[in-house]
PDB file of C-alpha atoms in Angstrom:
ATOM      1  CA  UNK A   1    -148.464 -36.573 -37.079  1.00 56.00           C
ATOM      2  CA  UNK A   2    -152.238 -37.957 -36.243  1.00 61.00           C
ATOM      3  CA  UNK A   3    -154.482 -37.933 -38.380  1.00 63.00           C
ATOM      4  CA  UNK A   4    -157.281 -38.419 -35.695  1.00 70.00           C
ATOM      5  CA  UNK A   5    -156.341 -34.787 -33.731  1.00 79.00           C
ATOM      6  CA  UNK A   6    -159.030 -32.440 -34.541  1.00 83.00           C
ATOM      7  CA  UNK A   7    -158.438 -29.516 -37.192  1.00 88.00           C
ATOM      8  CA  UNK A   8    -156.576 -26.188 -35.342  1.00 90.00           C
ATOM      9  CA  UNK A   9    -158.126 -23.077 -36.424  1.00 93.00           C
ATOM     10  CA  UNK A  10    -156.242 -19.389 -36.600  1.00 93.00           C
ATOM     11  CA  UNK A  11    -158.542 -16.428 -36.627  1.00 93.00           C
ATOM     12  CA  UNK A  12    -158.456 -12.572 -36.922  1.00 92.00           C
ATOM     13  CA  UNK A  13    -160.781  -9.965 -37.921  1.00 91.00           C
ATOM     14  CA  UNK A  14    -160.721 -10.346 -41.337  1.00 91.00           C
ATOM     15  CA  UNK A  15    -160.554 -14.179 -41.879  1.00 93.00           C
ATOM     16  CA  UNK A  16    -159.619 -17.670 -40.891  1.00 94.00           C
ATOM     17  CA  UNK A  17    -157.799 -20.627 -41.588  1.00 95.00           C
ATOM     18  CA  UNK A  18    -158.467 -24.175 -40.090  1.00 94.00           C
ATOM     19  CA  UNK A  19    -155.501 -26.908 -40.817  1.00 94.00           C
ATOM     20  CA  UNK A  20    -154.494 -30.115 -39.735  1.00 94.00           C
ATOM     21  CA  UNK A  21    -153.825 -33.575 -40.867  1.00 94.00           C
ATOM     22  CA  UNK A  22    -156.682 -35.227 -43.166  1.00 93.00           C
ATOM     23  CA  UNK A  23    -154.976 -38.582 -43.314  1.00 92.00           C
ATOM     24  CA  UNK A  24    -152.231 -40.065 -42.595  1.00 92.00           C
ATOM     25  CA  UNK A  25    -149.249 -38.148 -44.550  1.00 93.00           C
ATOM     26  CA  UNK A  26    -151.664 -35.900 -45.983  1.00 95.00           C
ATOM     27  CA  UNK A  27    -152.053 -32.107 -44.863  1.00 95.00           C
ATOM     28  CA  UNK A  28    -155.104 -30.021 -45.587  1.00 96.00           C
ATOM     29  CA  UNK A  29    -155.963 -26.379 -44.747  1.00 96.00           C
ATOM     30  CA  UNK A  30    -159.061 -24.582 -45.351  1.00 95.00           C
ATOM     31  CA  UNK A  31    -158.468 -20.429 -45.980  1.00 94.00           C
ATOM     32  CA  UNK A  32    -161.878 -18.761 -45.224  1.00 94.00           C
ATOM     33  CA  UNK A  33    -163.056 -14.556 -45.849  1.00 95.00           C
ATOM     34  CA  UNK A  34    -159.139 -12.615 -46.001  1.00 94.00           C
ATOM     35  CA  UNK A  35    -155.859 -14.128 -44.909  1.00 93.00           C
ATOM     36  CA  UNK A  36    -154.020 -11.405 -43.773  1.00 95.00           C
ATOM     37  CA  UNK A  37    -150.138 -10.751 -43.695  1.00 95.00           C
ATOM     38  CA  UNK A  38    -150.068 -11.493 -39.537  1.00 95.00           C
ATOM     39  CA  UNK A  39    -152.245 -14.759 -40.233  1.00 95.00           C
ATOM     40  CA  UNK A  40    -150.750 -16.266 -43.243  1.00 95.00           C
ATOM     41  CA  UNK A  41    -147.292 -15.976 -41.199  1.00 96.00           C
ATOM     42  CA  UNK A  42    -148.551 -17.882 -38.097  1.00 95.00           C
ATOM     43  CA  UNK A  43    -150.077 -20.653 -40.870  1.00 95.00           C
ATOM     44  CA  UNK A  44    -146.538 -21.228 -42.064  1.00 96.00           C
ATOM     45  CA  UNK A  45    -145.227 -21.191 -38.995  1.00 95.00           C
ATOM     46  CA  UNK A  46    -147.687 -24.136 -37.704  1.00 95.00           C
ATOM     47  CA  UNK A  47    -146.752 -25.772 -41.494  1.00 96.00           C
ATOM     48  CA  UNK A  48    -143.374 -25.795 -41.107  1.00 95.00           C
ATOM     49  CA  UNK A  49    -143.517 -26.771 -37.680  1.00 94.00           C
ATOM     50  CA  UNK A  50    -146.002 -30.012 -38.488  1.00 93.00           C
ATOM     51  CA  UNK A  51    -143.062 -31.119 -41.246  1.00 93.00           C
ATOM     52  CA  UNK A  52    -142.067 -34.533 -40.634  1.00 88.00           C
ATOM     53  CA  UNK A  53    -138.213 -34.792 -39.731  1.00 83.00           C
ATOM     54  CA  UNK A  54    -138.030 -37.501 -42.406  1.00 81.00           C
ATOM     55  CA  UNK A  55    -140.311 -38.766 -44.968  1.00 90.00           C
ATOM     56  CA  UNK A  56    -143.089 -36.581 -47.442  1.00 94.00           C
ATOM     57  CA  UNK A  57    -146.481 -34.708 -47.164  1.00 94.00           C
ATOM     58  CA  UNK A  58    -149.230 -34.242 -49.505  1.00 96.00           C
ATOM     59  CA  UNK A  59    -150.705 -31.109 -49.049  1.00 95.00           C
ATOM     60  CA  UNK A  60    -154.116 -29.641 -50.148  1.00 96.00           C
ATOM     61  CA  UNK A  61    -154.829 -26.209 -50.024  1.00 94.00           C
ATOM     62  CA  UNK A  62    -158.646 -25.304 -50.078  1.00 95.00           C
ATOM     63  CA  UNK A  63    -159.304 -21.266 -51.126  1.00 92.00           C
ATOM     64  CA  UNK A  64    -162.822 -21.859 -52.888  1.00 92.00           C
ATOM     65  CA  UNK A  65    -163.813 -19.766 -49.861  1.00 93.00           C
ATOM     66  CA  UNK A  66    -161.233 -16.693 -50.031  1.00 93.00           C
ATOM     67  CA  UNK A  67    -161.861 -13.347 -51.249  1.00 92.00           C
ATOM     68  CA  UNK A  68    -158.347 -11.948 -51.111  1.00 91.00           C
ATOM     69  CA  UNK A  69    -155.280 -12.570 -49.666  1.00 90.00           C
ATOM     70  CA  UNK A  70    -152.073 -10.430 -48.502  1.00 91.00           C
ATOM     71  CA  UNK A  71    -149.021 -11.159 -50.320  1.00 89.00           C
ATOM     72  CA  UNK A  72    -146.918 -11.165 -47.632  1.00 94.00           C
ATOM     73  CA  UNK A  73    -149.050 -13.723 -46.514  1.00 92.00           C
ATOM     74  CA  UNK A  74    -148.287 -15.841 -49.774  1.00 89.00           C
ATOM     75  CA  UNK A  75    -144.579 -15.144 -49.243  1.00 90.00           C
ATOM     76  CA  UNK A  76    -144.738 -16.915 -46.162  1.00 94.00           C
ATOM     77  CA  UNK A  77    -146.522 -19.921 -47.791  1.00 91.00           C
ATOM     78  CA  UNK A  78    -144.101 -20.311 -50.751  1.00 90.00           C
ATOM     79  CA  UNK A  79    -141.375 -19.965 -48.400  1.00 92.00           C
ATOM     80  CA  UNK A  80    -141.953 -22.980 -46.306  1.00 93.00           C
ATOM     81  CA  UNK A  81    -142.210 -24.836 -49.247  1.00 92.00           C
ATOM     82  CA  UNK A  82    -138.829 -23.675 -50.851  1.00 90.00           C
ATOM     83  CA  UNK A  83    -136.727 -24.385 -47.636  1.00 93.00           C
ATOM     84  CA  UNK A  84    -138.427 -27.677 -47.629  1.00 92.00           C
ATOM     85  CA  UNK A  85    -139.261 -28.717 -51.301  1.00 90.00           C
ATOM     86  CA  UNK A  86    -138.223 -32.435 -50.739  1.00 91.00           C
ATOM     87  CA  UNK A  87    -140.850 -32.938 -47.880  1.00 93.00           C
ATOM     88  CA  UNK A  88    -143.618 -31.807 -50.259  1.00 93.00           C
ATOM     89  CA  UNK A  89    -144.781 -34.469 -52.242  1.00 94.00           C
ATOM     90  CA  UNK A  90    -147.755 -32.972 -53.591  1.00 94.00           C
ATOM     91  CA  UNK A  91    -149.204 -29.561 -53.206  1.00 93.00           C
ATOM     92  CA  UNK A  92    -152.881 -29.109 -54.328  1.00 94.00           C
ATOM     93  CA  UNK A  93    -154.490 -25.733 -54.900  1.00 91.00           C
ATOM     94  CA  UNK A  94    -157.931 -25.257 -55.175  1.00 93.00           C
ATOM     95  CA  UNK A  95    -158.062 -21.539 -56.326  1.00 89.00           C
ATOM     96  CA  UNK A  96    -160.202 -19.241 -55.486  1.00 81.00           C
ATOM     97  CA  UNK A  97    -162.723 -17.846 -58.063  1.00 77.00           C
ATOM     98  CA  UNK A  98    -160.855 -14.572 -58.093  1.00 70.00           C
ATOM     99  CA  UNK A  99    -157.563 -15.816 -57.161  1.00 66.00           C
ATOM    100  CA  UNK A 100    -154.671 -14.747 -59.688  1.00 65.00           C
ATOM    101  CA  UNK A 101    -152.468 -17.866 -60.107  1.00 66.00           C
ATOM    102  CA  UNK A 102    -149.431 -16.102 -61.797  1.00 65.00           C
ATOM    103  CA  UNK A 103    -146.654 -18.920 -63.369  1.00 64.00           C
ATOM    104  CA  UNK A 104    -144.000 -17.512 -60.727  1.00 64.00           C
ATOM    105  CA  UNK A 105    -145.845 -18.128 -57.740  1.00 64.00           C
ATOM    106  CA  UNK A 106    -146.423 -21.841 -59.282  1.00 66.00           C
ATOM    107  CA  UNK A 107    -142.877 -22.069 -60.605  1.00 68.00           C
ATOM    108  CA  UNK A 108    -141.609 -21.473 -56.560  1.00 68.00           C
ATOM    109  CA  UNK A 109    -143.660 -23.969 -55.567  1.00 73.00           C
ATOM    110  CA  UNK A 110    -142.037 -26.546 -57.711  1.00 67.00           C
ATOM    111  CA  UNK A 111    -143.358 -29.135 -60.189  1.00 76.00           C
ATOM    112  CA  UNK A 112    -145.269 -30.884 -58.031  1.00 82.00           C
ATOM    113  CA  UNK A 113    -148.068 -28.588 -57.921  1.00 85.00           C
ATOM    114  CA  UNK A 114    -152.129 -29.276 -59.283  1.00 87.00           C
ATOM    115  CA  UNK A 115    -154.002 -26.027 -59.403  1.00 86.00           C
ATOM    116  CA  UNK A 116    -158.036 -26.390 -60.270  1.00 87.00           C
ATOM    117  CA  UNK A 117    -161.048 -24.070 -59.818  1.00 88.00           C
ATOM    118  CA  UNK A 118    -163.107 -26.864 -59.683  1.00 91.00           C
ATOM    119  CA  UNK A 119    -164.141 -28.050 -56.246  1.00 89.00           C
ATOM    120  CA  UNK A 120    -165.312 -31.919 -57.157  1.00 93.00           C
ATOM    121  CA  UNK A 121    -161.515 -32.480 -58.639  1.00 93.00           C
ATOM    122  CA  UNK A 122    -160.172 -31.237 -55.771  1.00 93.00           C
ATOM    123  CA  UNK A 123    -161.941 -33.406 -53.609  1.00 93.00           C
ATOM    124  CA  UNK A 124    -161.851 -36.004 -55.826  1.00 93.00           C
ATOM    125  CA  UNK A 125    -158.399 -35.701 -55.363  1.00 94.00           C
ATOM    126  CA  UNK A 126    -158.160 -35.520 -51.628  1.00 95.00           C
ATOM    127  CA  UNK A 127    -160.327 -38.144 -51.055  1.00 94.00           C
ATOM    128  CA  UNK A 128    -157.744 -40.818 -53.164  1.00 94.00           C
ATOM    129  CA  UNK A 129    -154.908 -39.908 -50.882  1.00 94.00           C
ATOM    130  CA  UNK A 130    -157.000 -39.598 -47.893  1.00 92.00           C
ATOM    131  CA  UNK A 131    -159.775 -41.585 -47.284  1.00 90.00           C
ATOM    132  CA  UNK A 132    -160.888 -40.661 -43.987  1.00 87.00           C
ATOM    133  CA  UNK A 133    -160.989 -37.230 -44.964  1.00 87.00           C
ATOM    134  CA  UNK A 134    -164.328 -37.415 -46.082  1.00 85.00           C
ATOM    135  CA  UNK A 135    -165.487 -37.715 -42.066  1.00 82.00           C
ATOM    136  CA  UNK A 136    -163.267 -35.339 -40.947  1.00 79.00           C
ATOM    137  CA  UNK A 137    -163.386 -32.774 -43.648  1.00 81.00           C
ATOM    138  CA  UNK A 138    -167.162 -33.350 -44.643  1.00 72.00           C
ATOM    139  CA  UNK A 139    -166.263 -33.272 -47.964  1.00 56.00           C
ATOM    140  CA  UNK A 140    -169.065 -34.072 -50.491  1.00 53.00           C
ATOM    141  CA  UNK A 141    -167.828 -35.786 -53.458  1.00 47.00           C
ATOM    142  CA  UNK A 142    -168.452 -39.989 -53.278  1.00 46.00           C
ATOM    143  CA  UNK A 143    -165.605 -40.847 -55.363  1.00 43.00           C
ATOM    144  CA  UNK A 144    -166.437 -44.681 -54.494  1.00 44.00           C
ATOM    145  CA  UNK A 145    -168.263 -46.661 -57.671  1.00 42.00           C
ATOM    146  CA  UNK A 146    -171.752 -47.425 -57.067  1.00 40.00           C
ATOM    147  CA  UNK A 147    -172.744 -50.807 -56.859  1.00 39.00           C
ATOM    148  CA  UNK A 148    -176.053 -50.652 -56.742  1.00 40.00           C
ATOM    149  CA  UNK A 149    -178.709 -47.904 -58.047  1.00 41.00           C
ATOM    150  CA  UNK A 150    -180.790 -45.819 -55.585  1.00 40.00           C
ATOM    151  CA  UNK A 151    -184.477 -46.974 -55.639  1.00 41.00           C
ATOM    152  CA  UNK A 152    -187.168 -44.412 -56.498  1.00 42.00           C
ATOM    153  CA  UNK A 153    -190.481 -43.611 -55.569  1.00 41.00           C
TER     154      UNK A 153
END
């Protein structure tokens, strides 16, 4: 698990998902355009494969840029997390705007699970468990109190 190896990134016609380790302990993957069936299966496959023998992830979905997804490719998701529900400390959703977040698929996942629509809390979120995110990711949210007040002209 290092944090300082570079995002992967799985591709096919219709869309694309880039994934890797944000921090230390912390997971993050990035679902871009469609995630088909074929793709969302080789995603859980590189998930369950990054699972640490011992010890817990938090994990933090983005899908603010997905469109639609196949369920098969869902399936695969939820069931990486079943077969390994004690290694998942934390799973964070951040739904797309026409995602349908239906209270079985968030019952599998267990109770662990913080779904928003709202891409500042989501970072906001990240960014507390994993600092260095913020240069790897790009994220934009400053969740760090200002000290001192921008001057203006």
């Amino acid at each position: 698990m290092s944090y300082s190896a570079p995002l992967e990134l799985l591709t096919d016609a219709s869309g694309s998902v880039s994934f890797g380790w944000a921090d230390e302990g912390v997971y993050y993957a990035r679902f871009t355009r469609s995630l088909s069936a074929r793709l969302g299966e080789a995603f859980a496959s590189r998930l369950r494969a990054a699972l640490p023998a011992t010890g817990t992830i938090k994990y933090f979905a983005d899908g603010r840029a997905l469109e639609s997804y196949d369920l098969l490719a869902r399936s695969a998701f939820v069931r990486v997390v079943t077969e390994h529900r004690r290694k998942f400390e934390l799973v964070s959703i951040l739904a797309w705007a026409g995602g349908d977040m239906n209270g079985t698929y968030l019952s599998a996942l267990g109770e662990a699970v913080v779904v928003t629509r709202d891409d500042i809390d989501f970072e906001t979120r990240l960014l507390s468990v994993a600092p260095r995110a913020r240069a790897k990711l790009g994220t934009g949210v400053d969740i760090r109190p200002r000290s001192r007040w921008s001057l203006r002209r």
